[in-house]
């Protein structure tokens, strides 16, 4: 167990923060069963749980726990009726959804059914998403409306301190980032991209446009690498020469490569009493980095802070109060 | 293909009908996949569909399509919020749910997840129901309120022409049937029980109290019988000596044993162009028998009518307009 003092800054001056995250939101239904059912069999679940899923939304859920921090979620969603569960959950977590597009003809929200088998700890996933992705024009309309609404509310003329994208819908997202690049306030915001799925095409297009790039272990392994450091150095030429590249590596912690200084930093995972729930650990790490960088932490400080935040998330079910626990020892 | 004329009575005088059915309602989510996922795998569904499930409710859905017929569903449900999908579906089908009990602390309706694999036509089911069963006291309260409301609306002083029970929650249901037995109008109503699950205990208690008993093939096979006729004759001593016993047998049709006349009747399944969807075929058969008997058909007429109705249901997805199709040839 870690007996070190937490890395959360104690009485520092909090910088108000507005984060826009663009991605996809899922209704996750988790079916807890004793054992995975045989094909054609009938099985009773011990418990069924419904959660909001989706990486960008998870990151906002954690970010929203920090003081003076407002999250905005943007996605192409099903009809408002079909999105009721998701919207209610965003609202509960104080995340604004006025930036979402609702497709009135889509009667089913994106769903994932996750079968957790107790005897083998396996997770079998069946997912479904029939919602058309967000187009650049839709983004532009919602983004402009949000800018008008948000300018001057917290940070003078800066609508968002940070804009984070899930690495999907590549062609349209590239246009979105280029559009943000035309804004006079662009140099004062940060743009990040999170790359999780290695099989998606054209992701280099997004890497080259982001100030901060988040890679998953699955992504690195899918590209044929089994070490985060090697992988980040290979990826670095595809990124901006001022970019920061992060890669999480499960129980081995995470690494960061600074493309400007060419420095590679490593941070081990936080030793925790027992791993309870790793769903969204990477998204929590992302929240930690976004928070740390906007608060003026060093790259190494950020990496350490984000690793601790992700570790504390793994020690609990869900995301509730994980930020609050950063000020406590295990 | 059947070229015979339909068995639906043409211009007969329709008897107004009020049917109360007591059971359980499920939210069925059907996940259509190319192939059943391996344990720990990830699979994309081709389509996801949500349906209301539950035997008694299905029977009412079909009955409600007949003219001058009003269905009432009684069950112990989750909270009204959690039951929104089910309530909306009952309403769409013109089935009254004022007879339901809502458990405000139950945040999840009973659910069944059905994985349909296209390559093997398998159906793998995971279900979950944490709702406490209906108690006799709850039944009595709702039943008395419904009787006050319904007397004189259609059939003079008779609140319900038919009261149908799913064979579950045996101890409480036996008390419910005995309570109905104390009513002066009892001889003018019919009570039926549907027995589907062979492993439930004490079902003889219910058989002995019903005017009409519906057995499934699964039930008969679970008791060790592979012929409907043999099975019904073995069951007959457990039933009232005036009872009618029905047993459906999939593509082999159905049989009826009249405990009074000791006559066994057989009806083959309706030959249909192709079997499209058998979910709820047994419940449709039940609806056919209830309708036929209340309209004064003979036992054999009823059996033929119910077999045709169930067959027509198998030739289509869901229950919509199945009654209307009874007047048409294939």
PDB file of C-alpha atoms in Angstrom, chain A residues 6 8 61-67 284 287-288 291 305 308-309 312-313 316 319-328:
ATOM      1  CA  UNK A   6      -1.012  12.340  -2.273  1.00  0.00           C
ATOM      2  CA  UNK A   8      -2.947  16.515  -5.377  1.00  0.00           C
ATOM      3  CA  UNK A  61     -17.473  12.455 -15.116  1.00  0.00           C
ATOM      4  CA  UNK A  62     -14.114  12.505 -13.330  1.00  0.00           C
ATOM      5  CA  UNK A  63     -13.200  16.070 -14.383  1.00  0.00           C
ATOM      6  CA  UNK A  64     -16.527  17.371 -13.075  1.00  0.00           C
ATOM      7  CA  UNK A  65     -15.487  16.362  -9.563  1.00  0.00           C
ATOM      8  CA  UNK A  66     -12.736  19.018  -9.513  1.00  0.00           C
ATOM      9  CA  UNK A  67     -13.685  22.465  -8.201  1.00  0.00           C
ATOM     10  CA  UNK A 284      -9.731   8.576 -15.502  1.00  0.00           C
ATOM     11  CA  UNK A 287      -8.991  13.354 -16.802  1.00  0.00           C
ATOM     12  CA  UNK A 288      -5.969  13.490 -14.507  1.00  0.00           C
ATOM     13  CA  UNK A 291      -6.626  18.627 -15.004  1.00  0.00           C
ATOM     14  CA  UNK A 305      -1.076  12.721 -10.606  1.00  0.00           C
ATOM     15  CA  UNK A 308      -2.632   8.023  -8.846  1.00  0.00           C
ATOM     16  CA  UNK A 309      -6.114   9.128  -9.937  1.00  0.00           C
ATOM     17  CA  UNK A 312      -7.675   5.097  -6.980  1.00  0.00           C
ATOM     18  CA  UNK A 313     -10.428   4.555  -9.541  1.00  0.00           C
ATOM     19  CA  UNK A 316     -13.500   1.373  -6.237  1.00  0.00           C
ATOM     20  CA  UNK A 319     -16.138   7.044 -10.489  1.00  0.00           C
ATOM     21  CA  UNK A 320     -17.984   8.552  -7.527  1.00  0.00           C
ATOM     22  CA  UNK A 321     -15.816  10.687  -5.222  1.00  0.00           C
ATOM     23  CA  UNK A 322     -12.580   9.421  -6.771  1.00  0.00           C
ATOM     24  CA  UNK A 323     -11.157  12.974  -6.889  1.00  0.00           C
ATOM     25  CA  UNK A 324     -12.025  13.545  -3.245  1.00  0.00           C
ATOM     26  CA  UNK A 325     -10.023  10.442  -2.307  1.00  0.00           C
ATOM     27  CA  UNK A 326      -6.874  11.955  -3.833  1.00  0.00           C
ATOM     28  CA  UNK A 327      -6.311  13.864  -0.611  1.00  0.00           C
ATOM     29  CA  UNK A 328      -6.348  10.655   1.465  1.00  0.00           C
TER      30      UNK A 328
END
